[in-house]
Coordinates of C-alpha atoms and ligand atoms in Angstrom, one line a residue:
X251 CA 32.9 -17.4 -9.8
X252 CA 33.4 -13.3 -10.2
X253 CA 30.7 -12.3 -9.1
X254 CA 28.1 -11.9 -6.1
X255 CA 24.5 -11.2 -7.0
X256 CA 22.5 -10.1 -4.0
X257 CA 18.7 -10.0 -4.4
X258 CA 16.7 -8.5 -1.5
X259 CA 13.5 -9.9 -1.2
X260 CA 11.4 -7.4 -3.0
X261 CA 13.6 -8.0 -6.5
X262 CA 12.6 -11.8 -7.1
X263 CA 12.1 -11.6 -11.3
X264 CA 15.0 -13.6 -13.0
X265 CA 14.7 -10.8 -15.9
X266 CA 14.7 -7.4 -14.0
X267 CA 17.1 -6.1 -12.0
X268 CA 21.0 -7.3 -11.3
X269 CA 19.7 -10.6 -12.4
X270 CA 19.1 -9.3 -16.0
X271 CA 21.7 -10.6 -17.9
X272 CA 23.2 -12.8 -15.1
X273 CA 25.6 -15.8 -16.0
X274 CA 25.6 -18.8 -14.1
X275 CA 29.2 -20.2 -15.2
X276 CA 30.1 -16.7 -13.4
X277 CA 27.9 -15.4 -10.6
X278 CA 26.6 -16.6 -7.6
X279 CA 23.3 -15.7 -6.0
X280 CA 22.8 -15.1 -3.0
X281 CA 19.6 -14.1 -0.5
X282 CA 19.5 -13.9 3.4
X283 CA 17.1 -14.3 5.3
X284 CA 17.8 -12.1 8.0
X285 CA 17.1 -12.4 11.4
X286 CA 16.2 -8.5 11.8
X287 CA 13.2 -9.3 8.9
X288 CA 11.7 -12.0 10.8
X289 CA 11.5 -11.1 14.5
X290 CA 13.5 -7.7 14.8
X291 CA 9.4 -6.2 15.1
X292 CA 6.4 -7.6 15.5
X293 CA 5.4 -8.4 12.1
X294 CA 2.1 -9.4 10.4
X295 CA 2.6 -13.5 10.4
X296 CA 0.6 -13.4 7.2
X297 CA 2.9 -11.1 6.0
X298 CA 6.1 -13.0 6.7
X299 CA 4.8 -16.1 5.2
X300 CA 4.1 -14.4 1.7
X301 CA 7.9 -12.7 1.7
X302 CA 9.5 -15.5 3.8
X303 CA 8.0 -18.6 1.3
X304 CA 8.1 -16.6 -1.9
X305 CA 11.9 -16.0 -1.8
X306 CA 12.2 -19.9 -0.7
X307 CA 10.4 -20.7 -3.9
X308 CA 12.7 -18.2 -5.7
X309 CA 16.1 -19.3 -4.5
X310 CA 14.8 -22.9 -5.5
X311 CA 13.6 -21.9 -9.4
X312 CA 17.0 -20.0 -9.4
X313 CA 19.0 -23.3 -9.0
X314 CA 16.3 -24.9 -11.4
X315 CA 17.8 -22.6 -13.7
X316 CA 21.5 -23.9 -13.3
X317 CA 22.6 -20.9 -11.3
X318 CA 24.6 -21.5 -7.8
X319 CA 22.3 -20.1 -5.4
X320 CA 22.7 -19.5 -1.6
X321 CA 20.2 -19.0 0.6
X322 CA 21.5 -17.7 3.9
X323 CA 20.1 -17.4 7.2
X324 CA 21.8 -14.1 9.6
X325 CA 21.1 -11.9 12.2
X326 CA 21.3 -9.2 9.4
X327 CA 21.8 -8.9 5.7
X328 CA 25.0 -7.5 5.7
X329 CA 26.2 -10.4 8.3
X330 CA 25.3 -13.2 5.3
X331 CA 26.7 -11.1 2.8
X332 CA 30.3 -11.4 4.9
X333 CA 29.3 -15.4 5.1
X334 CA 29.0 -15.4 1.5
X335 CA 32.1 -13.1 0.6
X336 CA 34.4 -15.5 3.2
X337 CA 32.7 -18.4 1.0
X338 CA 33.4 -17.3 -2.5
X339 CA 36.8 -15.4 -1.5
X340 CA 35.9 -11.9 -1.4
X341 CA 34.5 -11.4 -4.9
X342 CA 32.6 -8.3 -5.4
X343 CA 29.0 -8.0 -4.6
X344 CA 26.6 -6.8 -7.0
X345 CA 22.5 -5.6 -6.5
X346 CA 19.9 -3.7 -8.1
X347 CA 19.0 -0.7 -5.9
X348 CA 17.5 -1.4 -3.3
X349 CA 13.7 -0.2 -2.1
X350 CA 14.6 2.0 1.1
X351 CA 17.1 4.6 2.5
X352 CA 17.8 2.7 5.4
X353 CA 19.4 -0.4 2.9
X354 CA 20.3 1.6 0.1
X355 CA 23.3 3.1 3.3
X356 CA 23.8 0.1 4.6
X357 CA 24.5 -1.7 1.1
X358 CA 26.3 1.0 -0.2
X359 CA 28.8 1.3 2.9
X360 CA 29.5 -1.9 3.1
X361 CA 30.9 -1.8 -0.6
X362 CA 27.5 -3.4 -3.1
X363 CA 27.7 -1.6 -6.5
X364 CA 24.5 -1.1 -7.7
X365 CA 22.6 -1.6 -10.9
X366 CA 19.4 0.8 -11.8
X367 CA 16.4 -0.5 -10.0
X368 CA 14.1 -1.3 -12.9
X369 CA 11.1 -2.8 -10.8
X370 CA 9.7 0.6 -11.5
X371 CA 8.6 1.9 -14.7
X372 CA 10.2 5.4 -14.3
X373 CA 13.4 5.6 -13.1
X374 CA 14.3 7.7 -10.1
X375 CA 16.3 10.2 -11.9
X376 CA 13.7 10.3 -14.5
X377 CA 11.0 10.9 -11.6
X378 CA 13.8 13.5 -9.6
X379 CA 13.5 15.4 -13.0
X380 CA 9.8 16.0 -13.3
X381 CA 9.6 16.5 -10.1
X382 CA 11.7 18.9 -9.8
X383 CA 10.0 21.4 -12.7
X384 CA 6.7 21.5 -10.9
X385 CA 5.5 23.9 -8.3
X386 CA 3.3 21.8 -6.7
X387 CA 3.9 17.7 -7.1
X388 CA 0.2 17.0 -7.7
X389 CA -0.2 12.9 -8.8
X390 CA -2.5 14.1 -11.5
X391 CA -0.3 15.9 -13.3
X392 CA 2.2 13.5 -12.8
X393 CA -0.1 10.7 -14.3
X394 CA -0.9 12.2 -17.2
X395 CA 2.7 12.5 -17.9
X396 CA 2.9 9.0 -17.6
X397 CA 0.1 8.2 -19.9
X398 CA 1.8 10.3 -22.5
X399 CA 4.8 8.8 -21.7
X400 CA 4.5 5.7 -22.1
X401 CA 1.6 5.9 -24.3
X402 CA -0.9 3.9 -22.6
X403 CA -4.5 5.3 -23.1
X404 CA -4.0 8.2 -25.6
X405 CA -4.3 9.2 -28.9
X406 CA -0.8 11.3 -29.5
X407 CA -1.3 13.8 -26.6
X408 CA -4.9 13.0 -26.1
X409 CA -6.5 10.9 -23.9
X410 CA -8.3 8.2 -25.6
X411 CA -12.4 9.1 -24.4
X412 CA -12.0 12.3 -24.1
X413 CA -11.0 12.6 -20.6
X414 CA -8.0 12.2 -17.8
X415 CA -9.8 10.9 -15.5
X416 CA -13.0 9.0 -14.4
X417 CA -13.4 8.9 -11.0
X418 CA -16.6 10.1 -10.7
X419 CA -17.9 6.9 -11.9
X420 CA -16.0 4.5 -10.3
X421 CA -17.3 5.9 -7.0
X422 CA -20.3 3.4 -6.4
X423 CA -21.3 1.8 -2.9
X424 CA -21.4 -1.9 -3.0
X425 CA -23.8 -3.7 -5.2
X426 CA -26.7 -5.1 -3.4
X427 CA -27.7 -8.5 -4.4
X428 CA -24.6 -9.5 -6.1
X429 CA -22.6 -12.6 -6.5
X430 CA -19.1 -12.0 -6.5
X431 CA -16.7 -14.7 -8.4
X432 CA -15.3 -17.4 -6.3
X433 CA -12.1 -16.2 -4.9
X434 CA -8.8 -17.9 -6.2
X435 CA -7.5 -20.2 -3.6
X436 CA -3.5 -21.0 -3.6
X437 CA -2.5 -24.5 -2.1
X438 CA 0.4 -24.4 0.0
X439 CA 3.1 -26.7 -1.5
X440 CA 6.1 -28.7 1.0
X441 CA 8.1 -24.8 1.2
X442 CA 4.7 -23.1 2.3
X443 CA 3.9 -25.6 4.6
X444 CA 7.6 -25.4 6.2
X445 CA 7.5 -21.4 6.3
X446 CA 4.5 -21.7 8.0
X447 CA 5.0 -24.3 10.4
X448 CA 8.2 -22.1 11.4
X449 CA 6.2 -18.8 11.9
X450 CA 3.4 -21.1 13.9
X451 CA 0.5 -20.8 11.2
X452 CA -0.9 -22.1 9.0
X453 CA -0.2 -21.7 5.2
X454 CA -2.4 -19.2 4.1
X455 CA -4.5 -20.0 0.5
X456 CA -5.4 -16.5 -0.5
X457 CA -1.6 -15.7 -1.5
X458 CA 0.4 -17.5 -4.0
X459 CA 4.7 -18.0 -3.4
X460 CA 5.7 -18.6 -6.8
X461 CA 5.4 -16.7 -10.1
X462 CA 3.0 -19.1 -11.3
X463 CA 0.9 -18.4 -9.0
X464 CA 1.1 -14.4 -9.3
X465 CA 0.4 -15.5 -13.2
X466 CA -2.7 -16.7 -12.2
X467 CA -3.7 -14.4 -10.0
X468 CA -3.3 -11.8 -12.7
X469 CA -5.0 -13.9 -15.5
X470 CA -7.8 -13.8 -12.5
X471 CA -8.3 -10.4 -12.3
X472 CA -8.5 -10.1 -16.6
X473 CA -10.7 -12.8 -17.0
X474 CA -13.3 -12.3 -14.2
X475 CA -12.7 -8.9 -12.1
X476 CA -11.4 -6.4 -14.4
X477 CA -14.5 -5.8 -16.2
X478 CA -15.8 -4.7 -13.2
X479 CA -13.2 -3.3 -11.3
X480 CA -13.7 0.8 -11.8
X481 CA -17.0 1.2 -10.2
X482 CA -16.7 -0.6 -7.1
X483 CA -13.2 0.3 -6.5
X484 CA -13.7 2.2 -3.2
X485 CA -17.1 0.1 -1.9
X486 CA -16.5 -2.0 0.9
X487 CA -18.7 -4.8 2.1
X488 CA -19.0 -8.0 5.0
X489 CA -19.9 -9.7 1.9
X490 CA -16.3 -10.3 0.3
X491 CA -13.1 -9.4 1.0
X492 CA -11.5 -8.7 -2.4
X493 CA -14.4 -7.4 -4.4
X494 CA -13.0 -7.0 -7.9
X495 CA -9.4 -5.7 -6.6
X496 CA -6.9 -7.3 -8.5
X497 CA -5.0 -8.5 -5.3
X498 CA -1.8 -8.2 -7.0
X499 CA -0.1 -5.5 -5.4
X500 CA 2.0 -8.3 -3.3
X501 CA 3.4 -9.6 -5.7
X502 CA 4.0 -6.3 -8.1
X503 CA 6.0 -5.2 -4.9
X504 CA 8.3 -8.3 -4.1
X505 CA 8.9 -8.8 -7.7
X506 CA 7.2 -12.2 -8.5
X507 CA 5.3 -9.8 -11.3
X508 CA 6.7 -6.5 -13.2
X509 CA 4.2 -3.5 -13.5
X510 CA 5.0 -3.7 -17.7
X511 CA 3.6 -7.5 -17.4
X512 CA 0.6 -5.8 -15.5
X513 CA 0.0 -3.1 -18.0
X514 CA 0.6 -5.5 -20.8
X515 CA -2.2 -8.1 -19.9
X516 CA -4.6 -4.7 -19.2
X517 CA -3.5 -3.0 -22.5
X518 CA -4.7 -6.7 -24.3
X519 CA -7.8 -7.0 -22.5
X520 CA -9.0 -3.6 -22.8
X521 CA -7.9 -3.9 -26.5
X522 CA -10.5 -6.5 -26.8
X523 CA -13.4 -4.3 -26.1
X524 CA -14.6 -5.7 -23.1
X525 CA -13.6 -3.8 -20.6
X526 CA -15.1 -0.7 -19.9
X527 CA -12.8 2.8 -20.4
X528 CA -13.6 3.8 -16.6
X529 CA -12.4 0.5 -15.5
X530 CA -9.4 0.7 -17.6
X531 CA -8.4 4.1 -16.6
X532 CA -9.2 3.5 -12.9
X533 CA -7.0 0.4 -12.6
X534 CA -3.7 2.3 -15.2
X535 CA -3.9 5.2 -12.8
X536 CA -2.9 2.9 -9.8
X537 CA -0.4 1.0 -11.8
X538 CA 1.5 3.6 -13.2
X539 CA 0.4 6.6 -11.7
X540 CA 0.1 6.3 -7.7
X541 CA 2.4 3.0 -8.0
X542 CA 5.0 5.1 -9.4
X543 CA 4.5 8.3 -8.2
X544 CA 4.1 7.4 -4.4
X545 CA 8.1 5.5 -4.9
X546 CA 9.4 8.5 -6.8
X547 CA 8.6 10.4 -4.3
X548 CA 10.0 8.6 -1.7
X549 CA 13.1 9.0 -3.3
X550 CA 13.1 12.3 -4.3
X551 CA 12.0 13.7 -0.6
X552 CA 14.6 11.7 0.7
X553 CA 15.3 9.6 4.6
X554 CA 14.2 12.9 6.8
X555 CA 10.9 13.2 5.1
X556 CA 9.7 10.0 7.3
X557 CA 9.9 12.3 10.4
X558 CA 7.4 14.4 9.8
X559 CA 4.6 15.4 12.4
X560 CA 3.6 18.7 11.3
X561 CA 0.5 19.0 12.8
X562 CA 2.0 18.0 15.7
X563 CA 0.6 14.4 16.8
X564 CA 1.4 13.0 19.9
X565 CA -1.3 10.5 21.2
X566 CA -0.1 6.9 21.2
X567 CA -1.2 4.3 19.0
X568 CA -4.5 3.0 20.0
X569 CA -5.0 -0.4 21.3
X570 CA -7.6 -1.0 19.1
X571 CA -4.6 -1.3 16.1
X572 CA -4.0 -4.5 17.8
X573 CA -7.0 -5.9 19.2
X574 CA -10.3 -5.7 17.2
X575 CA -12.1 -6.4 20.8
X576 CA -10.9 -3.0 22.1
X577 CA -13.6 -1.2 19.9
X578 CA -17.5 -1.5 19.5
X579 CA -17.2 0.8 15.6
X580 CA -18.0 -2.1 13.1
X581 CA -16.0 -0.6 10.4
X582 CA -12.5 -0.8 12.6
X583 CA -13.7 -4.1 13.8
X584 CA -13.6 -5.6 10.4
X585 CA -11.1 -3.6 8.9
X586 CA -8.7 -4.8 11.8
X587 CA -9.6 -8.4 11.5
X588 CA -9.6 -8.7 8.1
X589 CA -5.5 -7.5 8.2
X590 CA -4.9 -9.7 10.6
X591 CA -6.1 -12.6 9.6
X592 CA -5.0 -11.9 5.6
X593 CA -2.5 -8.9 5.9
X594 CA -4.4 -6.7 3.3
X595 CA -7.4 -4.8 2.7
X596 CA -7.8 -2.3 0.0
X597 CA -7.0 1.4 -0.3
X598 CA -10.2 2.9 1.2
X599 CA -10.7 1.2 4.4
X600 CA -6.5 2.3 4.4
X601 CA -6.9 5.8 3.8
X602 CA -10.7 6.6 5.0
X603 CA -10.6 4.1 7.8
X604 CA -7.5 3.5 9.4
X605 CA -5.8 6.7 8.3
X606 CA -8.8 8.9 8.7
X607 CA -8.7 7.2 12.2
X608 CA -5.1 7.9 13.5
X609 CA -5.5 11.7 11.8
X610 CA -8.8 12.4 13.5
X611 CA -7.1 11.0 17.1
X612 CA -3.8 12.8 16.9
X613 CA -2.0 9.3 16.5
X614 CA 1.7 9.9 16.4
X615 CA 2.3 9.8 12.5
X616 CA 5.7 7.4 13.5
X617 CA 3.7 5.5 15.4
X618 CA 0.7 5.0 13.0
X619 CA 3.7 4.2 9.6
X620 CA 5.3 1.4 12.1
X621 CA 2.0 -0.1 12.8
X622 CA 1.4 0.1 8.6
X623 CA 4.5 -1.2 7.7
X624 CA 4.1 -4.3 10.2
X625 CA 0.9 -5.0 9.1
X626 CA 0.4 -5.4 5.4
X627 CA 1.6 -7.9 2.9
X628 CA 2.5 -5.3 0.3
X629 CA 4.3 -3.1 2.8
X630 CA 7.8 -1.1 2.3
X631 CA 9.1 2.0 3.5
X632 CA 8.8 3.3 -0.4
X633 CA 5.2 2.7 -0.4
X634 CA 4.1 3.3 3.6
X635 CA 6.3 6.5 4.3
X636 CA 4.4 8.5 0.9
X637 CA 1.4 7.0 1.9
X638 CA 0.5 7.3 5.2
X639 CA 3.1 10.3 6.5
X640 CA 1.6 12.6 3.1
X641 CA -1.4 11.4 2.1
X642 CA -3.0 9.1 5.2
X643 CA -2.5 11.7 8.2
X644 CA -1.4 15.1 6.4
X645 CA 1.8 15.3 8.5
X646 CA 3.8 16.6 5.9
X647 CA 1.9 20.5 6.1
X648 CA 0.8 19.5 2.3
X649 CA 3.5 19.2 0.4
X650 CA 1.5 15.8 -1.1
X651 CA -1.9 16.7 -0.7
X652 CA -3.9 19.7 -0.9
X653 CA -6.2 19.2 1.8
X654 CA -6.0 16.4 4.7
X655 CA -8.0 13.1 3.8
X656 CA -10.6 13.6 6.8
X657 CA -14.2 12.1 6.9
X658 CA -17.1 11.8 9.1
X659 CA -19.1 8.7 9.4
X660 CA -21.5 9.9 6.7
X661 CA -18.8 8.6 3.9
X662 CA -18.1 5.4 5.5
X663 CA -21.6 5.0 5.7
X664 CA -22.3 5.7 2.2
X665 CA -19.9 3.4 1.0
X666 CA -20.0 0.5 2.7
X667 CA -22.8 -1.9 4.5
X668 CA -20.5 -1.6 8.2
X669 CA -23.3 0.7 10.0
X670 CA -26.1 -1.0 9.4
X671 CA -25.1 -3.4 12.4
X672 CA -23.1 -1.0 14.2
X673 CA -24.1 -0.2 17.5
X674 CA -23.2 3.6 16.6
X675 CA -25.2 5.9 14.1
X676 CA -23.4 7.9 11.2
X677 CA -25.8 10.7 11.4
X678 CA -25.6 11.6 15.5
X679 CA -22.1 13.8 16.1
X680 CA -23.5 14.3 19.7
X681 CA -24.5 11.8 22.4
X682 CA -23.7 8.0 23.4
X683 CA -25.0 6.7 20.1
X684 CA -22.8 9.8 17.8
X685 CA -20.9 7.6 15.3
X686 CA -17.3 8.3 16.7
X687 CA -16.1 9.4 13.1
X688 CA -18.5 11.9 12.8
X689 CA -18.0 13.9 16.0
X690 CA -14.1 13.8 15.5
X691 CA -14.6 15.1 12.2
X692 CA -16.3 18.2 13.4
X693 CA -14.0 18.3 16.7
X694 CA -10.8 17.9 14.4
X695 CA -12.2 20.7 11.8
X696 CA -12.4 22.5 14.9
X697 CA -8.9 22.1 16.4
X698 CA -7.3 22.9 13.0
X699 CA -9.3 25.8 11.8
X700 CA -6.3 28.1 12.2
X701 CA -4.0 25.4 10.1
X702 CA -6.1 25.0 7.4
X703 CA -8.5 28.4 7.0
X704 CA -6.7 30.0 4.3
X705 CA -7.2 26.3 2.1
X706 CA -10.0 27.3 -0.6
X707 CA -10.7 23.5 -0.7
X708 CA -11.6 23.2 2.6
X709 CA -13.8 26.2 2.2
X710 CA -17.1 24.4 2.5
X711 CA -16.0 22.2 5.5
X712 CA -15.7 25.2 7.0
X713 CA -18.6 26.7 6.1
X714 CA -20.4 23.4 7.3
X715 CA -18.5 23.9 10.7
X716 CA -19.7 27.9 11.2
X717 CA -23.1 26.2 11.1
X718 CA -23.1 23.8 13.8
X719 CA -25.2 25.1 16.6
X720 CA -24.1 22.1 19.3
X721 CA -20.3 22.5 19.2
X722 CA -19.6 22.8 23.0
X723 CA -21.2 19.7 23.7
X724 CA -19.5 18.0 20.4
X725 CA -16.6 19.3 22.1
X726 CA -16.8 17.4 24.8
X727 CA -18.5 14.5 23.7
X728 CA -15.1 14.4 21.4
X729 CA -12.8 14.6 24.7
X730 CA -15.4 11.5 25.9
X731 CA -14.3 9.1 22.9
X732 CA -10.8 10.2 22.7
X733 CA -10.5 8.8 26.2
X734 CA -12.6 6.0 25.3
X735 CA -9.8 4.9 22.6
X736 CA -7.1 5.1 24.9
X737 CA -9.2 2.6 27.3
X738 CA -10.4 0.7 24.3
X739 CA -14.3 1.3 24.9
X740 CA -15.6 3.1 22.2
Ligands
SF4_21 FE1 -18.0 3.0 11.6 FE2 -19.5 5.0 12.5 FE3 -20.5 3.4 10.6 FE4 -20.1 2.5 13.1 S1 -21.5 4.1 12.4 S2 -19.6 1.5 11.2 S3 -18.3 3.6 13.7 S4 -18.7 4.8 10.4

C-alpha cells in the first residue's frame, strides 16, 4: 500500500474529497472513531447515533467496494492514525481538508497533506476572494453571486422572475386545517441497532445511516414537500415536526449527500413546472447561499473569531437548555424536547427561539455555541460558530449582521400555534402573565440603546421603545424573570 486515506466523519461520499480518484490496489482507508467524539462532552445521543452509525455503514460499503478499510477505535484521531501508520509502515497520510480550525492544526502538525475540501460548492479561496472585495459581507450580495455563478435561477445576469429574492412570501404562519404527508420513517438495520445499543438508545427511525437512505430522503422532499416548502418555511407548529423542511441538512453536512446532488434534483424538479419560483428560490438560497456562505466565512474570519462576546455576555447557560421541566414558556418547552428527543428542529425556532433566548438573557455566547454544537445532528464548528456567535446572539459587534436578531413574543406568536396553550400572554410586557419574550425584548432594547442608537435599522425599535409609558416597572418585572431563569421558574 502507498497510501493512507483518512476520512473524518463529515467527508463520507466515495466521489468527493481524498476519496475522488482513490485506488484500492494502493491506498488504505482509514476512520477512527475517537474516544474524544463520543464522550469527551456531553453530546446529543441522537446525534451520535446519526454520525457514529453512518460512518459504520460507510467504512462497510467502502470494503463492499474492494478497498482495505480500517475502522479504528482511539482516545483521539491522531492516536488511530499512529495505529494505522505502525500498521501499514509509516506510509504517508492523505485527507481532504478538514471542517474546523481546531483539526485542520492538529492534522496538519502531525504531518496529513491535504487535498481541496470539495464538500462545498465554493472553494475557500474562491470565498476568501469575494470576501475580501466587499465592504460589508452581506449574505445577499454574496448569494446572488452565487446564482450568477453557478448559473442556477437566472437568465445571463438576471434573475429568472424578475427578482432576487422572495421572502416576503414565504413568510406564512402554519396552515390551519392541514394534513401534512406521512413522515419518512428509516428502519434501523444490525449496525444501527449495535450503535445504539452502545450509546443506550434506541435506533432512532426519523434519520437514515446509509446513502440510500439520504437518496430517499431527498427524493422525499422533491416528490411531496418541495412544492410546498417556501411558504411555510419559518411556521412552526405542535402539529408536525418537519413541516415541509427537506430534513437533509444531516446528511448534506456529514457527506452521505453533495449540495450539487441537492441542487441537481431541485434544478429537475423546478424544471418541470411544478414547483412554485418562491419555493425554488427559498430552498437554492439555503443550499448555496447561507450553506455556503456561513462555511466561508468561517474560514475566512479565522479560529479567534469563535471568542467573541462583544456585547459582553456573562450569565450562565440556563438550565432550562437541559431540562424542558425548568420552564412554564410553551415555545422553549417544545423547542427543547423536540432536540432532545430528535437532535434537530429548523432554523426559526434556532434563531428566534433559542438564539433570541440566550441574546435577550445575556447568555455567555461560548456557553450558548457549546450547548449548539452538542445538541444538533447537523452540528460543526463551520456551521455553529457563523451562526450562532454572528447571526444567533450578535456577539461579533455586526460584522455578519446589521442589526441583532431580537424579537418579542408578538413574532413567536404570529408564527406559530405555541401560545395559544401557554400559560403566558404574547401581548402583556408587564405583570405575572407578561409573555417573558416580550418584556426582555423591551428591557434588552433598553440595556443596549447606547450600542445600537446610531443603527438606522433599528430606528423604529427605537422609536417603539421612546413610547412605552410602563418602563420602570418592565424594568423590573425583567430583573423578576431573569432570576426566574436562573432558578428555572419562569
Ligand atoms: Fe413563548 Fe411567550 Fe408564546 Fe408563551 S406566550 S409560547 S413564552 S412566545
Amino acid at each position: 500500500m502507498k497510501r493512507i486515506i483518512y476520512i473524518p466523519f463529515d467527508h463520507l461520499h466515495a466521489k468527493f474529497g481524498a476519496l475522488k480518484g482513490a485506488n484500492p490496489k494502493e491506498d488504505v482507508i482509514v476512520l477512527v472513531e475517537s474516544a474524544r467524539m463520543v464522550t469527551g462532552d456531553d453530546w446529543n445521543k441522537v446525534r451520535l447515533y446519526f454520525l457514529i452509525s453512518s460512518a459504520r455503514h460507510f467504512a462497510e460499503e467502502l470494503k463492499g467496494a474492494g478497498f482495505q478499510t480500517k475502522y479504528i477505535k482511539a482516545p483521539t484521531t491522531i492516536d488511530g492514525l499512529k495505529v494505522a501508520q505502525l500498521e501499514f509502515g509509516g506510509i504517508p497520510i492523505v485527507s481532504a481538508e478538514p471542517s474546523s480550525h481546531r483539526q485542520y492544526k492538529a492534522l496538519q502538525e502531525f504531518g496529513v497533506t491535504f487535498v481541496e475540501n470539495d464538500f462545498f460548492l465554493t472553494s475557500r479561496k474562491l470565498f476568501s476572494q469575494w470576501a475580501g472585495s466587499q465592504k460589508s459581507f452581506l449574505m445577499e450580495s454574496f448569494y446572488r453571486v452565487q446564482r450568477i455563478r453557478l448559473g442556477i435561477l437566472v437568465e445571463g445576469n438576471k434573475p429568472i422572475g424578475g427578482q432576487w429574492n422572495f421572502d416576503k412570501e414565504n413568510r406564512l404562519p402554519p396552515p390551519k386545517n392541514y394534513t401534512y404527508p406521512d413522515y419518512l420513517e428509516h428502519k434501523a438495520d444490525e449496525i444501527d441497532k449495535a450503535v445504539a445499543n452502545e450509546l443506550g438508545i434506541s435506533p432512532i427511525s426519523d434519520w437514515a445511516t446509509t446513502r440510500k437512505g439520504a437518496k430517499a430522503q431527498l427524493k422525499n422532499f422533491i416528490d411531496n414537500h418541495f412544492a410546498s416548502f417556501g411558504p411555510y418555511e419559518d411556521a412552526m407548529t405542535t402539529e408536525n415536526w418537519a413541516l415541509h423542511h427537506s430534513l437533509l441538512s444531516p446528511y448534506i453536512n456529514n457527506g452521505l449527500l453533495h449540495p450539487s446532488e441537492v441542487i441537481d434534483a431541485a434544478v429537475a424538479k423546478f424544471e418541470t413546472g411544478d414547483i412554485p419560483i418562491a419555493c425554488m428560490e427559498g430552498f437554492i438560497r439555503q443550499v448555496i447561499g447561507w450553506r455556503e456562505y456561513v462555511n466561508g466565512m468561517y474560514w475566512f474570519l479565522g479560529p479567534d473569531y469563535k471568542e467573541n462576546n462583544q456585547l459582553g455576555s456573562s450569565r450562565k447557560l440556563l438550565p432550562l437548555f437541559d431540562d424542558a421541566s425548568k420552564t412554564e414558556m410553551n415555545c422553549l418547552k417544545v423547542t427543547v424536547n423536540d432536540i432532545h428527543t430528535r437532535a434537530w428542529v429548523h432554523h426559526i425556532p434556532r434563531l428566534m427561539i433559542l438564539s433570541n433566548l440566550a441574546l435577550l438573557t445575556g447568555v455567555n455566547p461560548q456557553e450558548f455555541l457549546d450547548w449548539m454544537r452538542r445538541e444538533f445532528i447537523d452540528a460543526s464548528d463551520w456551521v455553529m460558530v457563523p451562526n450562532v456567535i454572528g447571526m444567533g446572539v450578535h456577539a461579533d459587534g455586526g460584522l455578519m449582521m446589521t442589526k441583532p436578531y431580537v424579537a418579542g413574543g408578538s413574532y413567536i406568536s404570529r408564527m406559530s400555534n405555541y401560545c395559544k396553550s401557554c400559560k403566558y400572554d404574547p401581548k402583556l410586557r408587564v405583570g405575572e402573565s407578561a409573555c417573558p419574550f416580550t418584556t426582555l425584548y423591551w428591557d434588552f432594547l433598553d440595556r443596549n440603546l447606547e450600542v445600537f442608537k446610531g443603527n438606522h435599522r433599528m430606528a423604529q425599535q427605537f422609536a417603539g421603545l421612546k413610547r412605552l409609558s410602563d418602563l420602570p416597572e418592565l424594568k423590573i418585572r425583567a430583573q423578576e424573570v431573569l432570576s426566574g431563569f436562573e432558578n428555572g421558574t419562569i
